[in-house]
PDB file of C-alpha atoms in Angstrom:
ATOM      1  CA  VAL A 356     -37.386  -6.223 -49.422  1.00 70.00           C
ATOM      2  CA  ASP A 357     -36.181  -9.795 -50.399  1.00 77.00           C
ATOM      3  CA  ARG A 358     -35.826  -9.383 -53.940  1.00 80.00           C
ATOM      4  CA  THR A 359     -33.129  -9.574 -56.571  1.00 83.00           C
ATOM      5  CA  PHE A 360     -32.706  -6.161 -58.327  1.00 86.00           C
ATOM      6  CA  TRP A 361     -30.577  -5.327 -61.464  1.00 86.00           C
ATOM      7  CA  SER A 362     -28.738  -2.087 -61.452  1.00 85.00           C
ATOM      8  CA  LEU A 363     -26.997   0.050 -63.855  1.00 81.00           C
ATOM      9  CA  ILE A 364     -24.675   2.647 -62.351  1.00 82.00           C
ATOM     10  CA  ILE A 365     -23.966   5.614 -64.651  1.00 83.00           C
ATOM     11  CA  HIS A 366     -21.472   8.431 -63.886  1.00 83.00           C
ATOM     12  CA  SER A 367     -22.451  11.747 -65.288  1.00 85.00           C
ATOM     13  CA  PRO A 368     -19.038  13.126 -66.969  1.00 86.00           C
ATOM     14  CA  ALA A 369     -17.545  16.075 -65.459  1.00 81.00           C
ATOM     15  CA  SER A 370     -19.737  15.912 -62.421  1.00 78.00           C
ATOM     16  CA  GLN A 371     -20.212  14.354 -58.925  1.00 74.00           C
ATOM     17  CA  LYS A 372     -23.541  12.907 -60.242  1.00 81.00           C
ATOM     18  CA  VAL A 373     -23.997   9.304 -60.185  1.00 82.00           C
ATOM     19  CA  TYR A 374     -27.405   7.631 -61.082  1.00 85.00           C
ATOM     20  CA  GLU A 375     -28.368   4.169 -60.368  1.00 85.00           C
ATOM     21  CA  LEU A 376     -31.410   2.616 -62.244  1.00 84.00           C
ATOM     22  CA  MET A 377     -32.897  -0.458 -60.721  1.00 85.00           C
ATOM     23  CA  SER A 378     -35.116  -3.033 -62.191  1.00 85.00           C
ATOM     24  CA  PHE A 379     -36.570  -6.371 -61.383  1.00 83.00           C
ATOM     25  CA  ASN A 380     -35.650  -7.590 -65.003  1.00 85.00           C
ATOM     26  CA  GLU A 381     -32.288  -8.310 -66.154  1.00 85.00           C
ATOM     27  CA  PRO A 382     -31.572  -6.063 -68.922  1.00 84.00           C
ATOM     28  CA  ASP A 383     -30.986  -7.417 -72.450  1.00 85.00           C
ATOM     29  CA  LEU A 384     -27.311  -6.297 -73.049  1.00 83.00           C
ATOM     30  CA  SER A 385     -27.257  -7.099 -76.620  1.00 85.00           C
ATOM     31  CA  LYS A 386     -29.217  -3.824 -77.149  1.00 87.00           C
ATOM     32  CA  TYR A 387     -26.102  -1.746 -75.945  1.00 84.00           C
ATOM     33  CA  PRO A 388     -23.376  -2.444 -78.298  1.00 87.00           C
ATOM     34  CA  ASN A 389     -21.101   0.350 -77.026  1.00 88.00           C
ATOM     35  CA  LEU A 390     -20.630  -1.483 -73.540  1.00 84.00           C
ATOM     36  CA  ARG A 391     -17.106  -2.400 -72.828  1.00 84.00           C
ATOM     37  CA  SER A 392     -16.472  -6.126 -73.592  1.00 84.00           C
ATOM     38  CA  SER A 393     -15.734  -7.025 -70.017  1.00 84.00           C
ATOM     39  CA  PHE A 394     -18.849  -5.739 -68.719  1.00 83.00           C
ATOM     40  CA  GLU A 395     -20.977  -8.124 -66.379  1.00 82.00           C
ATOM     41  CA  PHE A 396     -23.558  -7.765 -63.637  1.00 84.00           C
ATOM     42  CA  MET A 397     -22.096  -8.790 -60.135  1.00 85.00           C
ATOM     43  CA  GLN A 398     -23.942  -9.545 -57.072  1.00 87.00           C
ATOM     44  CA  SER A 399     -23.197  -7.609 -54.137  1.00 88.00           C
ATOM     45  CA  ASN A 400     -23.926  -8.065 -50.350  1.00 89.00           C
ATOM     46  CA  GLU A 401     -24.204  -4.236 -49.849  1.00 89.00           C
ATOM     47  CA  ILE A 402     -27.635  -2.924 -49.736  1.00 88.00           C
ATOM     48  CA  ARG A 403     -28.210  -0.564 -52.439  1.00 87.00           C
ATOM     49  CA  ALA A 404     -31.523   0.751 -51.062  1.00 88.00           C
ATOM     50  CA  SER A 405     -33.426  -0.199 -48.027  1.00 89.00           C
ATOM     51  CA  PHE A 406     -37.052   0.839 -48.872  1.00 88.00           C
ATOM     52  CA  LEU A 407     -37.631   0.881 -45.165  1.00 89.00           C
ATOM     53  CA  SER A 408     -38.780   4.471 -45.554  1.00 86.00           C
ATOM     54  CA  TYR A 409     -41.550   3.358 -47.710  1.00 82.00           C
ATOM     55  CA  THR A 410     -42.678   0.410 -45.452  1.00 76.00           C
ATOM     56  CA  THR A 411     -43.017   2.675 -42.388  1.00 66.00           C
ATOM     57  CA  ALA A 412     -44.293   5.860 -44.097  1.00 60.00           C
ATOM     58  CA  THR A 413     -47.979   4.426 -44.275  1.00 61.00           C
ATOM     59  CA  PRO A 414     -49.866   1.823 -42.736  1.00 61.00           C
ATOM     60  CA  GLU A 415     -50.131  -0.060 -45.969  1.00 66.00           C
ATOM     61  CA  GLY A 416     -46.346   0.092 -46.662  1.00 70.00           C
ATOM     62  CA  VAL A 417     -46.706   0.997 -50.453  1.00 77.00           C
ATOM     63  CA  LEU A 418     -43.411   0.260 -52.035  1.00 82.00           C
ATOM     64  CA  PRO A 419     -42.337   2.269 -55.221  1.00 83.00           C
ATOM     65  CA  TRP A 420     -43.451  -0.330 -57.671  1.00 81.00           C
ATOM     66  CA  GLU A 421     -46.886  -0.589 -55.913  1.00 82.00           C
ATOM     67  CA  ARG A 422     -47.618   3.179 -56.536  1.00 80.00           C
ATOM     68  CA  ASP A 423     -51.294   3.922 -57.703  1.00 84.00           C
ATOM     69  CA  ASP A 424     -49.738   6.290 -60.452  1.00 85.00           C
ATOM     70  CA  GLY A 425     -47.728   3.577 -62.032  1.00 81.00           C
ATOM     71  CA  ALA A 426     -44.721   5.645 -62.545  1.00 83.00           C
ATOM     72  CA  ASP A 427     -42.039   4.226 -64.514  1.00 81.00           C
ATOM     73  CA  ILE A 428     -39.101   5.973 -62.768  1.00 83.00           C
ATOM     74  CA  VAL A 429     -39.350   6.638 -59.018  1.00 84.00           C
ATOM     75  CA  PRO A 430     -36.372   8.220 -56.865  1.00 86.00           C
ATOM     76  CA  VAL A 431     -35.851   6.065 -53.988  1.00 87.00           C
ATOM     77  CA  HIS A 432     -32.680   7.490 -52.192  1.00 88.00           C
ATOM     78  CA  ILE A 433     -29.910  10.094 -52.604  1.00 89.00           C
ATOM     79  CA  SER A 434     -26.540   9.004 -51.558  1.00 89.00           C
ATOM     80  CA  PHE A 435     -23.720  10.768 -50.115  1.00 86.00           C
ATOM     81  CA  GLY A 436     -19.987   9.657 -49.559  1.00 85.00           C
ATOM     82  CA  CYS A 437     -18.644  10.825 -46.262  1.00 86.00           C
ATOM     83  CA  SER A 438     -15.318  10.662 -43.928  1.00 86.00           C
ATOM     84  CA  ASN A 439     -17.346  10.079 -40.604  1.00 91.00           C
ATOM     85  CA  LEU A 440     -20.385   7.954 -40.894  1.00 95.00           C
ATOM     86  CA  ASN A 441     -21.389   8.603 -37.226  1.00 96.00           C
ATOM     87  CA  GLU A 442     -20.903  12.541 -37.636  1.00 93.00           C
ATOM     88  CA  GLN A 443     -23.647  12.555 -40.506  1.00 93.00           C
ATOM     89  CA  VAL A 444     -26.120  10.256 -38.767  1.00 97.00           C
ATOM     90  CA  GLU A 445     -25.672  12.367 -35.504  1.00 96.00           C
ATOM     91  CA  PHE A 446     -26.356  15.681 -37.414  1.00 94.00           C
ATOM     92  CA  TYR A 447     -29.252  14.493 -39.514  1.00 94.00           C
ATOM     93  CA  SER A 448     -30.712  12.661 -36.445  1.00 96.00           C
ATOM     94  CA  HIS A 449     -30.485  15.256 -33.810  1.00 95.00           C
ATOM     95  CA  VAL A 450     -30.488  18.464 -35.985  1.00 94.00           C
ATOM     96  CA  MET A 451     -32.715  17.569 -38.994  1.00 93.00           C
ATOM     97  CA  GLU A 452     -34.800  15.035 -37.190  1.00 95.00           C
ATOM     98  CA  ALA A 453     -34.270  12.360 -39.503  1.00 95.00           C
ATOM     99  CA  GLU A 454     -35.106   8.741 -38.423  1.00 94.00           C
ATOM    100  CA  THR A 455     -32.172   6.128 -38.710  1.00 96.00           C
ATOM    101  CA  LEU A 456     -33.680   3.255 -40.746  1.00 95.00           C
ATOM    102  CA  LEU A 457     -30.531   1.058 -41.156  1.00 95.00           C
ATOM    103  CA  PHE A 458     -26.967   1.280 -40.054  1.00 97.00           C
ATOM    104  CA  GLU A 459     -24.230  -0.963 -41.130  1.00 95.00           C
ATOM    105  CA  SER A 460     -20.850  -0.975 -39.698  1.00 93.00           C
ATOM    106  CA  GLY A 461     -18.048  -3.350 -40.557  1.00 89.00           C
ATOM    107  CA  LEU A 462     -19.610  -5.090 -43.619  1.00 91.00           C
ATOM    108  CA  VAL A 463     -16.937  -6.883 -45.813  1.00 92.00           C
ATOM    109  CA  SER A 464     -18.087  -6.260 -49.517  1.00 90.00           C
ATOM    110  CA  ASN A 465     -18.053  -9.587 -51.513  1.00 92.00           C
ATOM    111  CA  LEU A 466     -17.087  -7.573 -54.603  1.00 88.00           C
ATOM    112  CA  ASP A 467     -13.520  -6.535 -53.278  1.00 86.00           C
ATOM    113  CA  GLY A 468     -13.138  -7.427 -49.714  1.00 89.00           C
ATOM    114  CA  HIS A 469     -13.116  -3.727 -48.531  1.00 87.00           C
ATOM    115  CA  THR A 470     -15.067  -2.868 -45.333  1.00 88.00           C
ATOM    116  CA  VAL A 471     -17.887  -0.505 -45.674  1.00 88.00           C
ATOM    117  CA  ARG A 472     -20.107   1.403 -43.371  1.00 94.00           C
ATOM    118  CA  TYR A 473     -23.307   2.901 -44.509  1.00 96.00           C
ATOM    119  CA  ALA A 474     -26.641   4.231 -42.970  1.00 97.00           C
ATOM    120  CA  PHE A 475     -30.069   4.911 -44.383  1.00 95.00           C
ATOM    121  CA  LEU A 476     -32.052   7.776 -42.749  1.00 96.00           C
ATOM    122  CA  LYS A 477     -35.622   9.035 -43.495  1.00 93.00           C
ATOM    123  CA  PRO A 478     -36.359  12.694 -43.478  1.00 92.00           C
ATOM    124  CA  VAL A 479     -39.331  13.904 -41.745  1.00 91.00           C
ATOM    125  CA  LEU A 480     -42.667  13.443 -43.732  1.00 86.00           C
ATOM    126  CA  ASP A 481     -40.695  12.087 -46.720  1.00 86.00           C
ATOM    127  CA  THR A 482     -40.007   8.421 -48.300  1.00 85.00           C
ATOM    128  CA  LEU A 483     -36.764   9.667 -50.222  1.00 88.00           C
ATOM    129  CA  GLU A 484     -34.116   7.969 -48.191  1.00 92.00           C
ATOM    130  CA  ILE A 485     -30.824   9.709 -47.479  1.00 94.00           C
ATOM    131  CA  LYS A 486     -27.937   7.102 -47.666  1.00 94.00           C
ATOM    132  CA  PHE A 487     -24.430   7.891 -46.288  1.00 93.00           C
ATOM    133  CA  VAL A 488     -21.505   5.813 -47.301  1.00 92.00           C
ATOM    134  CA  GLN A 489     -17.924   5.377 -45.598  1.00 90.00           C
ATOM    135  CA  ARG A 490     -15.337   3.730 -47.131  1.00 79.00           C
ATOM    136  CA  PRO A 491     -11.835   3.212 -45.766  1.00 79.00           C
ATOM    137  CA  VAL A 492      -9.201   5.912 -46.545  1.00 78.00           C
ATOM    138  CA  GLU A 493      -6.992   3.442 -48.168  1.00 76.00           C
ATOM    139  CA  TYR A 494      -9.802   2.674 -50.680  1.00 75.00           C
ATOM    140  CA  THR A 495      -9.459   6.268 -52.139  1.00 74.00           C
ATOM    141  CA  TYR A 496      -7.063   6.391 -55.050  1.00 76.00           C
ATOM    142  CA  GLY A 497      -4.488   9.141 -54.533  1.00 81.00           C
ATOM    143  CA  ALA A 498      -4.557  12.070 -51.888  1.00 84.00           C
ATOM    144  CA  PHE A 499      -7.929  13.361 -52.520  1.00 82.00           C
ATOM    145  CA  THR A 500      -9.825  11.783 -49.882  1.00 81.00           C
ATOM    146  CA  THR A 501     -13.465  12.313 -48.734  1.00 80.00           C
ATOM    147  CA  GLU A 502     -11.841  14.004 -45.811  1.00 83.00           C
ATOM    148  CA  VAL A 503      -9.869  16.308 -47.686  1.00 86.00           C
ATOM    149  CA  TYR A 504     -12.961  17.267 -49.935  1.00 83.00           C
ATOM    150  CA  LYS A 505     -14.995  17.802 -46.762  1.00 81.00           C
ATOM    151  CA  ASN A 506     -12.387  20.030 -45.393  1.00 85.00           C
ATOM    152  CA  LEU A 507     -12.143  22.109 -48.695  1.00 85.00           C
ATOM    153  CA  LEU A 508     -15.863  22.540 -48.740  1.00 80.00           C
ATOM    154  CA  THR A 509     -16.065  23.776 -44.986  1.00 81.00           C
ATOM    155  CA  ALA A 510     -13.170  26.162 -45.851  1.00 85.00           C
ATOM    156  CA  THR A 511     -14.760  27.610 -48.697  1.00 80.00           C
ATOM    157  CA  HIS A 512     -17.920  28.104 -46.782  1.00 78.00           C
ATOM    158  CA  THR A 513     -16.351  29.610 -43.809  1.00 80.00           C
ATOM    159  CA  ASP A 514     -14.554  32.206 -46.226  1.00 80.00           C
ATOM    160  CA  ARG A 515     -17.497  33.002 -48.323  1.00 76.00           C
ATOM    161  CA  ILE A 516     -20.418  33.065 -45.944  1.00 78.00           C
ATOM    162  CA  SER A 517     -20.562  35.848 -43.423  1.00 76.00           C
ATOM    163  CA  SER A 518     -24.104  35.424 -42.067  1.00 76.00           C
ATOM    164  CA  PRO A 519     -27.187  33.206 -42.753  1.00 71.00           C
ATOM    165  CA  THR A 520     -28.352  35.670 -45.368  1.00 72.00           C
ATOM    166  CA  CYS A 521     -25.168  36.893 -46.841  1.00 74.00           C
ATOM    167  CA  GLY A 522     -22.581  34.881 -48.769  1.00 69.00           C
ATOM    168  CA  LEU A 523     -22.684  32.299 -51.557  1.00 64.00           C
ATOM    169  CA  ASP A 524     -20.136  29.778 -52.889  1.00 58.00           C
ATOM    170  CA  ARG A 525     -20.344  27.451 -55.824  1.00 56.00           C
ATOM    171  CA  TRP A 526     -20.560  24.288 -53.602  1.00 55.00           C
ATOM    172  CA  PHE A 527     -24.070  25.137 -52.457  1.00 60.00           C
ATOM    173  CA  ASP A 528     -25.491  23.306 -55.435  1.00 55.00           C
ATOM    174  CA  ASN A 529     -22.600  20.898 -55.086  1.00 54.00           C
ATOM    175  CA  HIS A 530     -21.519  20.599 -58.783  1.00 44.00           C
TER     176      HIS A 530
END
């Protein structure tokens, strides 16, 4: 989609949840007196949402802002950080039967010069895109990398889950 979007990215305190609100209209920042004084919008060369699942889901290619119901807020993707992008794409493509819509490898971000890799996938019979993002290990602050986090989750699952119907750990709902 060849349009400029304005995004506001909000981290929900004490959680792993990050919300991104997108609009075609630049917000009037004077309405938000509590923004830090250095706040500014920045243009990014990273694709934040591909909208490809919408354009391939129906012959008409109805995009979120063209919906008949006129919804004000429409979820367009869910995003996950990962330590190995190829591993995630392989699993979701071959096990979950998702379609790879876009795979970007080696893009240098214009915001801070780091190299980013990401992929958008389309689940079967859905338009909500799944985005996986892999950033370089050196981009992580401290020793708690995405790989360390993944290994902790996997070890916890292995310890707590004894069968497909027995066992539950606090990470199943990921908060």
